[in-house]
PDB file of C-alpha atoms in Angstrom:
ATOM      1  CA  MET M 320      -0.121   0.286  -0.267  1.00  0.00           C
ATOM      2  CA  LYS M 321       1.337   3.550  -0.893  1.00  0.00           C
ATOM      3  CA  PHE M 322       0.115   7.312   0.448  1.00  0.00           C
ATOM      4  CA  TYR M 323       0.694   9.558  -1.993  1.00  0.00           C
ATOM      5  CA  GLU M 324       0.013  13.979  -0.409  1.00  0.00           C
ATOM      6  CA  PHE M 325       0.238  16.727  -1.590  1.00  0.00           C
ATOM      7  CA  GLY M 326      -0.913  20.249  -0.106  1.00  0.00           C
ATOM      8  CA  GLU M 327      -0.107  22.149   3.198  1.00  0.00           C
ATOM      9  CA  LEU M 328       1.383  19.319   6.506  1.00  0.00           C
ATOM     10  CA  ASN M 329      -1.138  22.527   8.720  1.00  0.00           C
ATOM     11  CA  LYS M 330      -4.421  22.087   7.115  1.00  0.00           C
ATOM     12  CA  PRO M 331      -7.543  19.887   7.409  1.00  0.00           C
ATOM     13  CA  VAL M 332      -6.681  16.629   6.310  1.00  0.00           C
ATOM     14  CA  ILE M 333      -8.830  14.318   3.984  1.00  0.00           C
ATOM     15  CA  ILE M 334      -8.023  11.457   2.819  1.00  0.00           C
ATOM     16  CA  LEU M 335      -8.950   9.308  -0.396  1.00  0.00           C
ATOM     17  CA  LEU M 336     -10.207   5.523  -0.992  1.00  0.00           C
ATOM     18  CA  PRO M 337     -10.925   5.138  -4.749  1.00  0.00           C
ATOM     19  CA  GLY M 338     -12.930   2.308  -6.713  1.00  0.00           C
ATOM     20  CA  THR M 339     -12.926  -1.061  -7.152  1.00  0.00           C
ATOM     21  CA  CYS M 340      -9.478  -1.970  -9.667  1.00  0.00           C
ATOM     22  CA  CYS M 341      -9.196   2.323  -9.642  1.00  0.00           C
ATOM     23  CA  HIS M 342      -6.101   3.328  -9.539  1.00  0.00           C
ATOM     24  CA  TRP M 343      -5.641   6.831  -7.316  1.00  0.00           C
ATOM     25  CA  LYS M 344      -5.637   9.146 -10.651  1.00  0.00           C
ATOM     26  CA  ALA M 345      -7.803   7.608 -12.405  1.00  0.00           C
ATOM     27  CA  ASN M 346     -10.074   9.088  -9.838  1.00  0.00           C
ATOM     28  CA  PHE M 347      -8.826  11.908  -7.364  1.00  0.00           C
ATOM     29  CA  GLU M 348      -6.033  13.152 -10.246  1.00  0.00           C
ATOM     30  CA  LYS M 349      -8.576  15.677 -11.095  1.00  0.00           C
ATOM     31  CA  VAL M 350      -9.173  16.724  -7.460  1.00  0.00           C
ATOM     32  CA  ILE M 351      -6.358  16.888  -5.929  1.00  0.00           C
ATOM     33  CA  PRO M 352      -5.089  20.826  -7.165  1.00  0.00           C
ATOM     34  CA  PHE M 353      -8.449  22.082  -5.857  1.00  0.00           C
ATOM     35  CA  LEU M 354      -8.747  19.928  -2.198  1.00  0.00           C
ATOM     36  CA  ALA M 355      -5.077  21.124  -1.651  1.00  0.00           C
ATOM     37  CA  GLU M 356      -6.260  24.898  -1.844  1.00  0.00           C
ATOM     38  CA  ASP M 357      -8.469  24.527   1.407  1.00  0.00           C
ATOM     39  CA  PHE M 358      -6.658  20.144   2.810  1.00  0.00           C
ATOM     40  CA  HIS M 359      -3.524  18.011   2.862  1.00  0.00           C
ATOM     41  CA  VAL M 360      -4.759  15.458   0.289  1.00  0.00           C
ATOM     42  CA  ILE M 361      -3.650  11.746   1.074  1.00  0.00           C
ATOM     43  CA  CYS M 362      -4.160   9.047  -1.450  1.00  0.00           C
ATOM     44  CA  VAL M 363      -4.053   5.448  -0.574  1.00  0.00           C
ATOM     45  CA  SER M 364      -3.584   2.859  -3.724  1.00  0.00           C
ATOM     46  CA  TYR M 365      -4.300  -0.391  -2.220  1.00  0.00           C
ATOM     47  CA  ASP M 366      -1.987  -3.162  -2.673  1.00  0.00           C
ATOM     48  CA  GLY M 367      -1.720  -4.838  -5.918  1.00  0.00           C
ATOM     49  CA  PHE M 368      -3.065  -1.867  -7.396  1.00  0.00           C
ATOM     50  CA  ASP M 369       0.423   0.845  -7.745  1.00  0.00           C
ATOM     51  CA  GLU M 370       2.897   0.894 -10.732  1.00  0.00           C
ATOM     52  CA  THR M 371       5.763   1.701  -8.191  1.00  0.00           C
ATOM     53  CA  GLU M 372       4.825  -1.805  -6.953  1.00  0.00           C
ATOM     54  CA  LYS M 373       6.071  -5.528  -7.806  1.00  0.00           C
ATOM     55  CA  THR M 374       4.203  -6.660 -10.339  1.00  0.00           C
ATOM     56  CA  ILE M 375       1.110  -9.233  -9.487  1.00  0.00           C
ATOM     57  CA  PHE M 376       3.527 -12.240 -10.880  1.00  0.00           C
ATOM     58  CA  HIS M 377       5.737 -11.808  -7.471  1.00  0.00           C
ATOM     59  CA  GLY M 378       3.533 -11.851  -5.083  1.00  0.00           C
ATOM     60  CA  ASN M 379       1.719  -8.048  -4.555  1.00  0.00           C
ATOM     61  CA  VAL M 380      -1.541  -8.093  -4.165  1.00  0.00           C
ATOM     62  CA  PHE M 381      -4.926  -6.607  -3.044  1.00  0.00           C
ATOM     63  CA  PRO M 382      -5.209  -9.558   0.162  1.00  0.00           C
ATOM     64  CA  ASP M 383      -8.319  -8.494   1.432  1.00  0.00           C
ATOM     65  CA  MET M 384     -10.538  -5.333   3.097  1.00  0.00           C
ATOM     66  CA  VAL M 385      -9.356  -5.505   6.607  1.00  0.00           C
ATOM     67  CA  THR M 386      -5.425  -6.146   5.892  1.00  0.00           C
ATOM     68  CA  GLU M 387      -5.980  -3.463   3.933  1.00  0.00           C
ATOM     69  CA  THR M 388      -8.468  -1.223   6.291  1.00  0.00           C
ATOM     70  CA  ASP M 389      -5.527  -2.393   9.259  1.00  0.00           C
ATOM     71  CA  LYS M 390      -2.605   0.146   6.942  1.00  0.00           C
ATOM     72  CA  ILE M 391      -5.017   2.730   6.206  1.00  0.00           C
ATOM     73  CA  GLU M 392      -5.857   3.199  10.433  1.00  0.00           C
ATOM     74  CA  ASN M 393      -1.848   2.932  10.908  1.00  0.00           C
ATOM     75  CA  TYR M 394      -1.569   4.840   9.061  1.00  0.00           C
ATOM     76  CA  ILE M 395      -3.510   7.373  10.229  1.00  0.00           C
ATOM     77  CA  LYS M 396      -1.897   6.855  13.596  1.00  0.00           C
ATOM     78  CA  GLU M 397       1.564   7.171  12.546  1.00  0.00           C
ATOM     79  CA  ASN M 398       0.966  10.749  10.577  1.00  0.00           C
ATOM     80  CA  TYR M 399      -1.163  12.629  11.565  1.00  0.00           C
ATOM     81  CA  GLY M 400      -1.982  11.166  16.006  1.00  0.00           C
ATOM     82  CA  GLY M 401      -4.919   8.032  15.008  1.00  0.00           C
ATOM     83  CA  LYS M 402      -7.334  11.063  13.745  1.00  0.00           C
ATOM     84  CA  ILE M 403      -8.501  13.132  10.423  1.00  0.00           C
ATOM     85  CA  HIS M 404     -10.609  16.053   9.033  1.00  0.00           C
ATOM     86  CA  VAL M 405     -12.336  14.389   6.165  1.00  0.00           C
ATOM     87  CA  ALA M 406     -12.397  10.350   4.616  1.00  0.00           C
ATOM     88  CA  TYR M 407     -13.625  10.005   1.503  1.00  0.00           C
ATOM     89  CA  GLY M 408     -14.412   6.636  -0.423  1.00  0.00           C
ATOM     90  CA  CYS M 409     -15.730   6.036  -4.073  1.00  0.00           C
ATOM     91  CA  SER M 410     -17.574   2.665  -4.742  1.00  0.00           C
ATOM     92  CA  LEU M 411     -14.771   0.298  -2.817  1.00  0.00           C
ATOM     93  CA  GLY M 412     -13.002   3.290  -1.293  1.00  0.00           C
ATOM     94  CA  GLY M 413     -17.378   3.757   0.354  1.00  0.00           C
ATOM     95  CA  SER M 414     -16.803   0.275   2.254  1.00  0.00           C
ATOM     96  CA  PHE M 415     -13.410   1.269   3.600  1.00  0.00           C
ATOM     97  CA  VAL M 416     -15.118   3.913   4.546  1.00  0.00           C
ATOM     98  CA  GLY M 417     -17.964   2.621   6.092  1.00  0.00           C
ATOM     99  CA  LEU M 418     -15.222  -0.035   8.005  1.00  0.00           C
ATOM    100  CA  LEU M 419     -13.341   2.130   9.031  1.00  0.00           C
ATOM    101  CA  VAL M 420     -15.379   4.540  11.717  1.00  0.00           C
ATOM    102  CA  GLN M 421     -17.696   1.081  12.466  1.00  0.00           C
ATOM    103  CA  ARG M 422     -13.444  -0.066  13.521  1.00  0.00           C
ATOM    104  CA  ARG M 423     -13.448   3.467  15.951  1.00  0.00           C
ATOM    105  CA  ASN M 424      -9.052   2.597  15.861  1.00  0.00           C
ATOM    106  CA  VAL M 425      -8.907   5.848  14.213  1.00  0.00           C
ATOM    107  CA  HIS M 426     -11.663   9.778  14.519  1.00  0.00           C
ATOM    108  CA  ILE M 427     -13.270  11.171  11.459  1.00  0.00           C
ATOM    109  CA  SER M 428     -14.703  14.248  12.131  1.00  0.00           C
ATOM    110  CA  HIS M 429     -16.523  13.382   8.663  1.00  0.00           C
ATOM    111  CA  ALA M 430     -16.606  10.034   6.975  1.00  0.00           C
ATOM    112  CA  ILE M 431     -18.202  11.416   2.828  1.00  0.00           C
ATOM    113  CA  LEU M 432     -19.665   8.052   0.978  1.00  0.00           C
ATOM    114  CA  GLY M 433     -20.030   8.861  -2.779  1.00  0.00           C
ATOM    115  CA  SER M 434     -21.507   6.021  -4.725  1.00  0.00           C
ATOM    116  CA  SER M 435     -20.705   3.447  -2.375  1.00  0.00           C
ATOM    117  CA  ASP M 436     -22.361  -0.205  -3.238  1.00  0.00           C
ATOM    118  CA  LEU M 437     -21.356  -0.805   0.672  1.00  0.00           C
ATOM    119  CA  VAL M 438     -20.376  -5.393  -0.556  1.00  0.00           C
ATOM    120  CA  THR M 439     -18.381  -4.781   2.214  1.00  0.00           C
ATOM    121  CA  PRO M 440     -20.612  -6.378   4.876  1.00  0.00           C
ATOM    122  CA  ILE M 441     -20.776  -3.858   7.666  1.00  0.00           C
ATOM    123  CA  GLU M 442     -23.134  -3.395  11.268  1.00  0.00           C
ATOM    124  CA  ASN M 443     -26.654  -1.361  10.555  1.00  0.00           C
ATOM    125  CA  GLY M 444     -27.609   1.913  12.887  1.00  0.00           C
ATOM    126  CA  ILE M 445     -23.671   2.539  12.945  1.00  0.00           C
ATOM    127  CA  SER M 446     -23.171   6.238  14.690  1.00  0.00           C
ATOM    128  CA  VAL M 447     -20.323   7.377  16.185  1.00  0.00           C
ATOM    129  CA  SER M 448     -19.801  10.514  18.892  1.00  0.00           C
ATOM    130  CA  GLY M 449     -18.199  13.698  16.711  1.00  0.00           C
ATOM    131  CA  THR M 450     -18.223  11.592  13.203  1.00  0.00           C
ATOM    132  CA  THR M 451     -20.979  12.348  10.470  1.00  0.00           C
ATOM    133  CA  ILE M 452     -21.537   9.776   7.872  1.00  0.00           C
ATOM    134  CA  HIS M 453     -22.448  12.430   4.840  1.00  0.00           C
ATOM    135  CA  ILE M 454     -23.448  10.018   0.750  1.00  0.00           C
ATOM    136  CA  PHE M 455     -23.026  12.037  -1.899  1.00  0.00           C
ATOM    137  CA  TYR M 456     -25.679   9.032  -2.939  1.00  0.00           C
ATOM    138  CA  ALA M 457     -26.823   8.937  -6.521  1.00  0.00           C
ATOM    139  CA  VAL M 458     -30.111   9.535  -7.702  1.00  0.00           C
ATOM    140  CA  LYS M 459     -29.944   7.426 -10.638  1.00  0.00           C
ATOM    141  CA  MET M 460     -27.866   3.705  -8.905  1.00  0.00           C
ATOM    142  CA  GLY M 461     -31.307   3.194  -7.627  1.00  0.00           C
ATOM    143  CA  GLU M 462     -33.328   2.487  -4.427  1.00  0.00           C
ATOM    144  CA  ARG M 463     -31.624  -0.239  -2.793  1.00  0.00           C
ATOM    145  CA  TYR M 464     -28.391   1.721  -2.659  1.00  0.00           C
ATOM    146  CA  LEU M 465     -30.666   4.241  -0.543  1.00  0.00           C
ATOM    147  CA  GLU M 466     -31.665   2.214   1.380  1.00  0.00           C
ATOM    148  CA  ARG M 467     -28.400   0.016   1.796  1.00  0.00           C
ATOM    149  CA  TYR M 468     -27.294   3.599   2.945  1.00  0.00           C
ATOM    150  CA  HIS M 469     -30.015   3.946   6.017  1.00  0.00           C
ATOM    151  CA  ARG M 470     -29.489   0.597   7.271  1.00  0.00           C
ATOM    152  CA  HIS M 471     -26.060   0.840   7.189  1.00  0.00           C
ATOM    153  CA  PHE M 472     -26.356   4.282   9.564  1.00  0.00           C
ATOM    154  CA  LYS M 473     -27.588   5.777  11.943  1.00  0.00           C
ATOM    155  CA  ASN M 474     -29.105   9.268  11.151  1.00  0.00           C
ATOM    156  CA  PRO M 475     -26.313  10.222   7.818  1.00  0.00           C
ATOM    157  CA  ASP M 476     -26.511  12.767   5.363  1.00  0.00           C
ATOM    158  CA  ILE M 477     -28.211  12.153   2.435  1.00  0.00           C
ATOM    159  CA  ARG M 478     -27.132  14.333  -0.618  1.00  0.00           C
ATOM    160  CA  ARG M 479     -29.016  13.890  -3.590  1.00  0.00           C
ATOM    161  CA  HIS M 480     -27.604  14.036  -7.568  1.00  0.00           C
ATOM    162  CA  ASP M 481     -29.429  13.587 -10.191  1.00  0.00           C
ATOM    163  CA  MET M 482     -26.659  11.398 -11.584  1.00  0.00           C
ATOM    164  CA  GLN M 483     -25.280   7.497 -12.380  1.00  0.00           C
ATOM    165  CA  HIS M 484     -22.405   5.730  -9.798  1.00  0.00           C
ATOM    166  CA  GLU M 485     -19.390   8.634  -9.616  1.00  0.00           C
ATOM    167  CA  GLU M 486     -20.676  10.809 -11.955  1.00  0.00           C
ATOM    168  CA  LEU M 487     -20.322  13.404  -9.567  1.00  0.00           C
ATOM    169  CA  LEU M 488     -17.062  13.120  -9.236  1.00  0.00           C
ATOM    170  CA  ILE M 489     -15.605  11.916 -12.482  1.00  0.00           C
ATOM    171  CA  CYS M 490     -18.030  15.254 -15.140  1.00  0.00           C
ATOM    172  CA  TYR M 491     -17.541  17.633 -12.559  1.00  0.00           C
ATOM    173  CA  PRO M 492     -14.651  18.093 -10.143  1.00  0.00           C
ATOM    174  CA  GLU M 493     -15.109  21.775  -9.065  1.00  0.00           C
ATOM    175  CA  GLN M 494     -18.337  20.976  -8.808  1.00  0.00           C
ATOM    176  CA  TRP M 495     -17.422  17.676  -6.076  1.00  0.00           C
ATOM    177  CA  VAL M 496     -15.363  19.596  -4.242  1.00  0.00           C
ATOM    178  CA  GLU M 497     -17.665  22.039  -3.404  1.00  0.00           C
ATOM    179  CA  GLU M 498     -20.098  19.248  -2.217  1.00  0.00           C
ATOM    180  CA  VAL M 499     -16.664  17.823   0.069  1.00  0.00           C
ATOM    181  CA  LYS M 500     -16.180  21.996   1.199  1.00  0.00           C
ATOM    182  CA  LYS M 501     -19.794  22.419   1.547  1.00  0.00           C
ATOM    183  CA  CYS M 502     -19.986  18.324   4.277  1.00  0.00           C
ATOM    184  CA  CYS M 503     -17.331  19.681   6.168  1.00  0.00           C
ATOM    185  CA  GLY M 504     -17.482  22.555   7.008  1.00  0.00           C
ATOM    186  CA  VAL M 505     -14.198  23.908   4.985  1.00  0.00           C
TER     187      VAL M 505
END
């Protein structure tokens, strides 16, 4: 696993978790310059997804969600005292955000899930003091996703967008950044 950091260290920390089989640049390259104006940005590159790592044929593969979550938590603990301002996860990354909040091993003030399908098993009714759960709900994905968000999180802040899966992030990066800022009061 690799962590790529951008922006000034004295700004609030936002960690970005990419989707399934996505390189971190494919998901976040367009938004990093905008985010770095107000945040210290950390992009996660999961094991087996980074071109600087050994190839899959040499044993570097994505192990499982829990192992990768442990690594993310350890990084936050070792480098940021176990506390960050924002965690954003798109698709698979949203499942990581859900796990990070559920496990309560690090503190995240604003946990944002972007069009996540939440296929990774997580608890129902997750609520953590001092953490606000925000959901960027892509309405065109269907009501079953909305039902999952309400099942897994107690009183989530649902932000509806009449779009497809991750359309806001990929097609409208500046609008996406503004939505992130609104969520966390920056």
